[in-house]
Coordinates of C-alpha atoms in Angstrom, one line a residue:
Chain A
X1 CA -15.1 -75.2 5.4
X2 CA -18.6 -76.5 4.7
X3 CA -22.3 -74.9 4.5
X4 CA -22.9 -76.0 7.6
X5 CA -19.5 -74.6 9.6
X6 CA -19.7 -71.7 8.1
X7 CA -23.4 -71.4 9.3
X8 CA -22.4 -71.9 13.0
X9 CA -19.7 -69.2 12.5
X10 CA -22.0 -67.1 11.1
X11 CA -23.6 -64.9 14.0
X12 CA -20.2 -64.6 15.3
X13 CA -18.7 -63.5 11.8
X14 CA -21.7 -61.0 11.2
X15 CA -21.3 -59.3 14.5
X16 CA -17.2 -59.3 14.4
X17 CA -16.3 -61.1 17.7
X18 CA -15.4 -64.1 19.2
X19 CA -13.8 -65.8 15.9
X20 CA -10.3 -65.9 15.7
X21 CA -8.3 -64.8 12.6
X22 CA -7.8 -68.2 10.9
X23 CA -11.4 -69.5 11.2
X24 CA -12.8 -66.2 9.7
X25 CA -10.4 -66.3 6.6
X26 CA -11.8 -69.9 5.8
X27 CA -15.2 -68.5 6.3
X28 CA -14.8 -65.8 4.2
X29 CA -13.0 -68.0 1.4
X30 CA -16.2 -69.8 1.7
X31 CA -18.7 -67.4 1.3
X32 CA -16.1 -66.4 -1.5
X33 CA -17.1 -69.4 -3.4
X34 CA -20.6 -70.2 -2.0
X35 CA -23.5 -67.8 -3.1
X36 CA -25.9 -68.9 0.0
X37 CA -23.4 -68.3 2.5
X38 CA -22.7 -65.3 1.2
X39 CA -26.4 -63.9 0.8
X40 CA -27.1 -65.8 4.6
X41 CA -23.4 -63.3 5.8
X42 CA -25.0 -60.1 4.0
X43 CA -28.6 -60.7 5.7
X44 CA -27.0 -61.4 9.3
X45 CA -24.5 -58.3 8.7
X46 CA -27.2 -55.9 7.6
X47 CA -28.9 -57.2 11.0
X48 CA -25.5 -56.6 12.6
X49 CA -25.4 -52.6 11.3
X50 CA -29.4 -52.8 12.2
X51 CA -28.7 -53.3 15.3
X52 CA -25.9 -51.5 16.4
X53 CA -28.2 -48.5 15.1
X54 CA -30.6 -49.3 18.0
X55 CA -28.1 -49.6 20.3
X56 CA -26.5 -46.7 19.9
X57 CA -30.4 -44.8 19.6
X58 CA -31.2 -45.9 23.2
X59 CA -27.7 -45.8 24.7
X60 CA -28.4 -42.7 26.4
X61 CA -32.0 -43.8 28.0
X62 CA -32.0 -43.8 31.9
X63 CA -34.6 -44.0 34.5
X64 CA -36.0 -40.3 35.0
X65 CA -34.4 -38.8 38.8
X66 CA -37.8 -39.6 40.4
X67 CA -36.8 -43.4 40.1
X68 CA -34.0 -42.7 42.5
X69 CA -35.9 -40.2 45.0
X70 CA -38.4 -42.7 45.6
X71 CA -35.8 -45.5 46.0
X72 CA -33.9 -43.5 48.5
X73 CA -36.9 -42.1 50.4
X74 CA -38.0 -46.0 50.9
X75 CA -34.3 -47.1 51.6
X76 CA -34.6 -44.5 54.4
X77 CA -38.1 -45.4 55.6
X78 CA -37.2 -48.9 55.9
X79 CA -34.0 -48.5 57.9
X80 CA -35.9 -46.4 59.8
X81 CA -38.6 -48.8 61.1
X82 CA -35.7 -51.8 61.1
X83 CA -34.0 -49.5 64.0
X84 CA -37.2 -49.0 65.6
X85 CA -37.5 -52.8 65.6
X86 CA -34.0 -53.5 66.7
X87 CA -34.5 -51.1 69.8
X88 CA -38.0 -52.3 71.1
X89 CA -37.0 -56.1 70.9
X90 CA -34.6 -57.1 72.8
X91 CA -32.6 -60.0 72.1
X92 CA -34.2 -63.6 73.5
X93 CA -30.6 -64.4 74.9
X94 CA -30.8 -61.2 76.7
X95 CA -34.3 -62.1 77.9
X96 CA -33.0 -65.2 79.3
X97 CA -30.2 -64.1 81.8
X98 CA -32.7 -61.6 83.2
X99 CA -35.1 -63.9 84.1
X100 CA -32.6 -66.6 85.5
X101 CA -31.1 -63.5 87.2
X102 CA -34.1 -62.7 88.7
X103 CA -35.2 -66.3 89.3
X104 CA -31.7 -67.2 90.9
X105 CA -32.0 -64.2 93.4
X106 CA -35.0 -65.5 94.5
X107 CA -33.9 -69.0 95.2
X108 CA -31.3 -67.9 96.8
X109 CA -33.5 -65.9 99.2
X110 CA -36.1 -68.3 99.8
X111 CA -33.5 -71.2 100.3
X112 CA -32.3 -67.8 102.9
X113 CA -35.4 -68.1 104.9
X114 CA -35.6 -71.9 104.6
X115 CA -39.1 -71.4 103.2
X116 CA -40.9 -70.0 106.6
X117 CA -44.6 -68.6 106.5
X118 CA -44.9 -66.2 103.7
X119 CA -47.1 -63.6 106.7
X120 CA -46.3 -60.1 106.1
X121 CA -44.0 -58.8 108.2
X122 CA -44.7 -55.8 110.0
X123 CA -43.1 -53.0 108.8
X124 CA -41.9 -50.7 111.2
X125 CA -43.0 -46.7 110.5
X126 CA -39.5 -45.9 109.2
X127 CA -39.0 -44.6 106.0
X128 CA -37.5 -47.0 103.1
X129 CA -34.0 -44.8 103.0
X130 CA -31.2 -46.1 105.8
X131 CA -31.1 -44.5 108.9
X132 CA -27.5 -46.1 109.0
X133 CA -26.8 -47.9 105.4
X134 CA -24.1 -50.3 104.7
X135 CA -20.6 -48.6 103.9
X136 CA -20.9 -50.2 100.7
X137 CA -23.8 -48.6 99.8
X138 CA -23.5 -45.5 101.5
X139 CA -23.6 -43.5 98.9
X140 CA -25.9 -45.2 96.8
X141 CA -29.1 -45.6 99.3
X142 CA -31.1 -42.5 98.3
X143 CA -34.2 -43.9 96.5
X144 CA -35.4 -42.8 93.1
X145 CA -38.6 -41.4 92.5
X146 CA -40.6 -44.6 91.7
X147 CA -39.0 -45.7 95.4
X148 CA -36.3 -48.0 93.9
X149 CA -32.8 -48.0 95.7
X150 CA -29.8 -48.6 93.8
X151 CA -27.9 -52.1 94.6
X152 CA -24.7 -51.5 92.3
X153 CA -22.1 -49.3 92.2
X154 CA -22.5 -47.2 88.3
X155 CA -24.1 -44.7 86.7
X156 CA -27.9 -43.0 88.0
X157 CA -30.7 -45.5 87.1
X158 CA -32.3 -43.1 84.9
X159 CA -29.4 -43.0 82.5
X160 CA -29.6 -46.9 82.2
X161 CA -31.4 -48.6 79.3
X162 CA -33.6 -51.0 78.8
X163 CA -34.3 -51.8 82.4
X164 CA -36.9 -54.3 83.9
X165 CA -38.9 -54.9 86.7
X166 CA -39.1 -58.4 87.8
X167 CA -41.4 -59.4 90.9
X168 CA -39.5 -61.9 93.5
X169 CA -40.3 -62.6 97.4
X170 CA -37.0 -61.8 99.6
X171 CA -36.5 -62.8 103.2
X172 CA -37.7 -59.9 105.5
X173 CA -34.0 -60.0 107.3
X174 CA -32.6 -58.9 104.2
X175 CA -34.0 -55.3 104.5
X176 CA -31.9 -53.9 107.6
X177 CA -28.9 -54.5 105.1
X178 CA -30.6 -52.0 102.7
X179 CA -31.5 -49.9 105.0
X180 CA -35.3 -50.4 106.2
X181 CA -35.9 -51.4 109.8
X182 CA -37.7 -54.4 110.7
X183 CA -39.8 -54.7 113.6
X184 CA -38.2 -57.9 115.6
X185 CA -41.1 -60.5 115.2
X186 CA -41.0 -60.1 111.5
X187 CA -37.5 -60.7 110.5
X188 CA -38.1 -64.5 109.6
X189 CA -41.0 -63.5 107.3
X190 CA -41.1 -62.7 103.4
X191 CA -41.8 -59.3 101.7
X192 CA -42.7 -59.1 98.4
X193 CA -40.2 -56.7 96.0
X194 CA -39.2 -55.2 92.6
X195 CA -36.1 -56.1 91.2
X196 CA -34.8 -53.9 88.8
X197 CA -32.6 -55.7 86.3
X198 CA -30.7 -53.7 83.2
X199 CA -30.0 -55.3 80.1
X200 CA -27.1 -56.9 80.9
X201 CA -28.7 -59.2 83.5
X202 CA -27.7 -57.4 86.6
X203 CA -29.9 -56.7 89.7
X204 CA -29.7 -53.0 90.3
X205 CA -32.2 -51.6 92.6
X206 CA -35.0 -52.9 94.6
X207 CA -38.0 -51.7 95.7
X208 CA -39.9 -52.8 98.7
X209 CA -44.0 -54.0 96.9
X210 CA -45.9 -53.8 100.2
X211 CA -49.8 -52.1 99.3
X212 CA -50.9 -52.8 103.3
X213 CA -48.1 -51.0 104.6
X214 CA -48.6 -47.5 103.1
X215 CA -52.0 -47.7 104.4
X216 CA -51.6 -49.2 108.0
X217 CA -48.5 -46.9 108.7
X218 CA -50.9 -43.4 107.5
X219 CA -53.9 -45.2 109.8
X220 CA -51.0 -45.8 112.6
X221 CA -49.8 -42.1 112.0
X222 CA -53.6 -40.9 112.0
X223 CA -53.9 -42.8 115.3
X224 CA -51.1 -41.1 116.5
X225 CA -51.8 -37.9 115.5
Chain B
X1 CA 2.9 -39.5 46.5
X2 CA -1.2 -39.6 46.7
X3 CA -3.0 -43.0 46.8
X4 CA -4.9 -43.6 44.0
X5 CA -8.5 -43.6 45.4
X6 CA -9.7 -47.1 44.7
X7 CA -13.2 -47.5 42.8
X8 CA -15.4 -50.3 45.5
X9 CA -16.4 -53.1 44.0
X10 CA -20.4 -54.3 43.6
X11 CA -19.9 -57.0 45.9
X12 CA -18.5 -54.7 48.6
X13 CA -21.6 -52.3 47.4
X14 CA -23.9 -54.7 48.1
X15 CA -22.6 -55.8 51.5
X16 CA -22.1 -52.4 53.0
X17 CA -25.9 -51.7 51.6
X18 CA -26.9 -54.5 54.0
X19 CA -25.5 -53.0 56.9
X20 CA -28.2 -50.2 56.1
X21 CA -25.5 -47.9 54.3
X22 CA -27.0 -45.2 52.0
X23 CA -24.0 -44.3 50.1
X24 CA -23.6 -47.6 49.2
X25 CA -27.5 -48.4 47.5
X26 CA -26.8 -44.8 45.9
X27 CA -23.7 -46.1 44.3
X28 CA -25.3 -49.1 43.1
X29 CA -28.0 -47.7 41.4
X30 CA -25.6 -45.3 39.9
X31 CA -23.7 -47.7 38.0
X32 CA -26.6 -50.1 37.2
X33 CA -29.9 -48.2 37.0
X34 CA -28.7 -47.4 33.3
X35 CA -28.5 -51.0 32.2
X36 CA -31.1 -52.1 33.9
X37 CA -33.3 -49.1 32.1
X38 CA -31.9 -49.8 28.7
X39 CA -32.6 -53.6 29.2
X40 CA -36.5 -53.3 29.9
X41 CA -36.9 -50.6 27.3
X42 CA -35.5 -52.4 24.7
X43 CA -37.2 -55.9 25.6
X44 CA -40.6 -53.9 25.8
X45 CA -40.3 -50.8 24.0
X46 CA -42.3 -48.8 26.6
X47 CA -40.4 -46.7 28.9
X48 CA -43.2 -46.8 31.5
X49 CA -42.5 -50.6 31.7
X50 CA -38.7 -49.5 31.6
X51 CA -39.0 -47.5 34.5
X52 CA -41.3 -50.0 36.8
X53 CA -38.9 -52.4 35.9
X54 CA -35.7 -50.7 37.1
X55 CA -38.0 -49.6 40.7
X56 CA -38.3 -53.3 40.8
X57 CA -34.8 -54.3 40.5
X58 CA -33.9 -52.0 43.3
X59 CA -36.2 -52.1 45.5
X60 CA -35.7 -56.4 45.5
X61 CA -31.9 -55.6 46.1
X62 CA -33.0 -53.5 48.6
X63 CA -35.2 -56.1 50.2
X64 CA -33.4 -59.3 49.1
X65 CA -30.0 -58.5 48.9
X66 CA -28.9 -60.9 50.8
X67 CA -30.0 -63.7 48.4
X68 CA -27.3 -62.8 46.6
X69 CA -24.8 -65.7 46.8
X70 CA -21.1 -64.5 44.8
X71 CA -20.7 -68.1 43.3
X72 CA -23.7 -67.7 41.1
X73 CA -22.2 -65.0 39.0
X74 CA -21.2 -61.4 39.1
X75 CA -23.5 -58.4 41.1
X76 CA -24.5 -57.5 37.6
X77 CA -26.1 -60.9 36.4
X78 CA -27.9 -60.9 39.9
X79 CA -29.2 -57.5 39.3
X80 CA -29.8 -58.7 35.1
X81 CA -31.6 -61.8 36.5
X82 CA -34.4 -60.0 38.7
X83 CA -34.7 -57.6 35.2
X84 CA -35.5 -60.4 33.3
X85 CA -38.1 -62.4 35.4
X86 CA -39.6 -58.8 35.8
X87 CA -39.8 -57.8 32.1
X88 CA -41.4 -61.7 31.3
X89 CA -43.8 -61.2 34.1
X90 CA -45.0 -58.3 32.3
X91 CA -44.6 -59.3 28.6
X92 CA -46.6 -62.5 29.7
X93 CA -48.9 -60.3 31.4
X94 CA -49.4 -58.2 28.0
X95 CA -49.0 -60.6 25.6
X96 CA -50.3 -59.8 22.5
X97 CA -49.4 -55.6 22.8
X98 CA -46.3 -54.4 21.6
X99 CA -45.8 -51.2 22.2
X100 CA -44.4 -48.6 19.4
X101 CA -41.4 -47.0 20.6
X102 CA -42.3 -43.7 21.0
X103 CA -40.8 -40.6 19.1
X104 CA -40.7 -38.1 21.5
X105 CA -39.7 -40.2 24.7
X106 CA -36.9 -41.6 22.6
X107 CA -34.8 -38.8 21.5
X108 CA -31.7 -39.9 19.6
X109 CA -28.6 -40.0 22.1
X110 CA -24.7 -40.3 21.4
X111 CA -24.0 -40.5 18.0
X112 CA -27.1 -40.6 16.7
X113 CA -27.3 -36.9 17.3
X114 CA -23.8 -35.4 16.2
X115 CA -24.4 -32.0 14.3
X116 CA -23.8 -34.1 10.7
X117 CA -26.6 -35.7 10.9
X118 CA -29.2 -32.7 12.6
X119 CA -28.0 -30.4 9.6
X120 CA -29.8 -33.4 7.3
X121 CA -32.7 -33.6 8.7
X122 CA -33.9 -36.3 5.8
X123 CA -30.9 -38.5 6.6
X124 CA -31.9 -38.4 10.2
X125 CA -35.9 -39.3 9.5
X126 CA -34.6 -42.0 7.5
X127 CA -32.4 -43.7 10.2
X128 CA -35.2 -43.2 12.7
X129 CA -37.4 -44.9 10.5
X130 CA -35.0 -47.8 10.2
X131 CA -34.5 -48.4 13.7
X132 CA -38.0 -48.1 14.7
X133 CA -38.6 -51.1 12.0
X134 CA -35.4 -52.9 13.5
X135 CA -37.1 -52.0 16.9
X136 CA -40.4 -53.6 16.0
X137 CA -38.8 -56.3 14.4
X138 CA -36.7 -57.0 18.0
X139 CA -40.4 -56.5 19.9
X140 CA -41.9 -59.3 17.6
X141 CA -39.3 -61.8 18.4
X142 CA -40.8 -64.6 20.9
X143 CA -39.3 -63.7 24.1
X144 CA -36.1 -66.7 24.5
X145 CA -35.0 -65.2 21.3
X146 CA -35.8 -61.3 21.9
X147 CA -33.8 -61.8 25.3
X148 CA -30.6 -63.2 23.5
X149 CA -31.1 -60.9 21.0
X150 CA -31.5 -57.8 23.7
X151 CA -28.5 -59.1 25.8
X152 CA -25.9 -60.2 23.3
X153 CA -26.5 -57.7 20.8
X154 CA -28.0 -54.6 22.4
X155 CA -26.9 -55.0 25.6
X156 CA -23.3 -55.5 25.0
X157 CA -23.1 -59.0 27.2
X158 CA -20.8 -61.9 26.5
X159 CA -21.8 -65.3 25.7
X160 CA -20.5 -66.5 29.4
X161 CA -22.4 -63.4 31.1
X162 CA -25.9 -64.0 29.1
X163 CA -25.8 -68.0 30.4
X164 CA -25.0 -66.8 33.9
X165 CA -28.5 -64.4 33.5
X166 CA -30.4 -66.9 31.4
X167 CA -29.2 -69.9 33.9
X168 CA -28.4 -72.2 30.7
X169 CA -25.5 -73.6 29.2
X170 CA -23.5 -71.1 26.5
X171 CA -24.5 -72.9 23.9
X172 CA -28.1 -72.3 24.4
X173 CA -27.4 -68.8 24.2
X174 CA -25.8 -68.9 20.9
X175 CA -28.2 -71.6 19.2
X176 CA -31.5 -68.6 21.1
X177 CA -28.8 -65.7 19.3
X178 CA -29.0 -67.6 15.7
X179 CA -32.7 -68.3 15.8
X180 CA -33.5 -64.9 17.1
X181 CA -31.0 -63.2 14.6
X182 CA -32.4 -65.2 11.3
X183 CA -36.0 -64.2 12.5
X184 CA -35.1 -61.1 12.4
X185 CA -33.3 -60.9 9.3
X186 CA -36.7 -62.6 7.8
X187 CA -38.6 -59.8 9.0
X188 CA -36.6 -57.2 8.1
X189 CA -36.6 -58.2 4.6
X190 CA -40.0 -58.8 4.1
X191 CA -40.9 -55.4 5.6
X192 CA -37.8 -53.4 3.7
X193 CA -37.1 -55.4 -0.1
X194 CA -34.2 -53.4 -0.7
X195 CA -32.0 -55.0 2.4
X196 CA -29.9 -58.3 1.4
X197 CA -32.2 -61.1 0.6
X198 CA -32.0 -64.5 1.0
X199 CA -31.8 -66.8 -2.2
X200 CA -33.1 -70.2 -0.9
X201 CA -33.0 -71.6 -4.1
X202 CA -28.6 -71.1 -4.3
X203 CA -26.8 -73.6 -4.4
X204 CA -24.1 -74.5 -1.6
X205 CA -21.1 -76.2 -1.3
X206 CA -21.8 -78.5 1.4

């Protein structure tokens, strides 16, 4: 082995890994018979021992408890406001089949009336709940509170989530099906309603959007009365 | 027969700590907070730094876990790497200042402290005295060396492990280890004569 072997062996010799058996006999033969190597082997082992000393004096040092409180308490906080993020956006896919929902029920209506005069049609005095609903919705015509009347079979609207109003224009011969009565010379007209789609895209109550009518039918009952 | 409950590994940690599990940060910090400490003490010799440091390293997993790509190296190196660019950032922001290791915030541990040496009390102040020189020696070292120095020697990391950190070849590592380890044999002699000298003017063989 040379001077200059046994220097690139050295830091491997002095710390007592990495060098297999037969390379560190010829090292040590050399340093055996070379005086440098030898002194450049004591220095490196001396920082060997040095070192180990330091390692072993700050084996035990951790980050104080605090460290860790404060990391959890932020690993909370910020799961926290990512679920509160998660539950107030909703998806844009989701976004998407509601409004083509919405926009498709429309078409389908106006294509329905085959696009006659958008007049108001005159709403008769009776109440928006069925005199005589559709079997089919027999037991689901009882409006809610905001006036909405359930379309679908399923749970109570106020147990849904994530629910949304979208504004379309129906044909006014739709509403006897639901339940309203329409006076005869307004059943070709459009009204203007609330759709109420859920999350998953699907129309589930409606809601008749008619300011004029409220008013004419208490000035027709004030007539009356 | 009872299954033998089986320890999860970092990478399985560190995906279930995406998914927003707890448990699963808690256990990482467990097993790495401690190297991660040691690492920044020792590179900077203040435990204030130390502690900063190790906040950093966690709360970057926390926030950039997911930049975490498994062909790149181990959970550990990951977790070594952010370490590192954190303690330069602050040695580079401090150059100049190197701290003394204090006494008090650096009791001895392990066995440093066994009752041999506490019933010499002479013995002990000696062998503090020797690795606070060592430790000021290690501080003095220009940081590529210091960090091969603090990894390979201190640290306990292979060869392989320090160039998956460091992002070089292995033989980098062990030409930084040399350098850093024959400026620090320099220094230790000229501060303490009575360790092994260097005889320049020996003859070799080569």
């Amino acid at each position: 082995m040379t001077c200059a072997s046994f220097e690139a062996a050295l830091v491997d010799l002095a710390r007592g890994q990495e060098v297999d058996a037969e390379h560190r006999a010829a090292a040590l033969a050399h340093a055996l018979r070379c005086e440098r190597c030898a002194d450049r082997f004591a220095v490196d082992r001396a920082v060997s021992v040095s070192l180990r000393e330091l390692a072993e004096r700050t084996s035990g040092a951790e980050a104080p408890p605090r460290v860790e409180e404060h990391l959890r308490a932020t690993f909370r906080r910020r799961q926290q406001v990512r679920a509160e993020a998660l539950a107030s956006a909703m998806p844009p896919r989701r976004w998407v089949w509601m409004w083509a929902t919405a926009a498709a029920a429309a078409f389908v209506f106006v294509v329905w009336t085959g696009g006659r005069s958008p007049r108001v049609p005159q709403l008769v005095e009776a109440p928006p709940v069925a005199t005589s609903p559709p079997a089919a919705l027999a037991s689901a015509t009882a409006s809610d509170e905001n006036g909405f009347i359930p379309l679908t079979w399923g749970p109570p609207l106020s147990e849904l989530d994530g629910m949304q109003v979208v504004h379309v224009q129906m044909p006014a011969s739709t509403l006897p099906s639901l339940g309203w009565t329409v006076a005869g010379e307004s059943l070709g007209e459009t009204v203007d309603a609330d759709v109420l789609v859920s999350a998953d895209g699907v129309a589930r109550a409606l809601r008749i959007v008619h300011p004029g009518a409220d008013e004419r039918s208490r000035e027709d009952n004030g007539g009356h009365s | 027969m009872n299954a033998v409950p089986t320890v999860p590994e970092d990478g399985d940690l560190l995906r279930r700590l995406r998914t927003g599990d707890e448990d699963a940060f808690s256990e990482l910090y467990r097993r790495w907070q401690g190297p991660m400490f040691r690492f920044a003490l020792r590179m900077s010799g203040s435990r204030p730094v130390a502690e900063d440091v190790t906040q950093e390293v966690f709360m970057a997993l926390m926030a950039e876990g997911s930049r975490y790509d498994p062909s790149r190296g181990a959970v550990s190196s990951y977790l070594y790497g952010i370490a590192r660019h954190q303690v330069l950032r602050r040695l580079e922001r401090e150059r100049g200042f190197v701290p003394l290791p204090e006494h008090e915030d650096n009791p001895p541990t392990s066995s440093a402290s066994n009752w041999g040496e506490l019933a010499d009390p002479m013995a002990e102040a000696v062998r503090r005295e020797r690795v606070e020189l060592v430790w000021q020696a290690v501080l003095a070292l220009p940081a590529h060396y210091r960090e091969a120095v603090v990894f390979c020697d201190l640290q306990g990391l292979r060869y392989a492990e320090v160039a998956e950190v460091l992002g070089c070849p292995v033989g980098t590592v062990r030409s930084r280890l040399h350098r850093g380890r024959e400026l620090l044999g320099a220094k230790l002699q000229s501060v303490d004569p009575a360790r092994p000298a260097l005889h320049p003017a020996a003859g070799g063989t080569s």
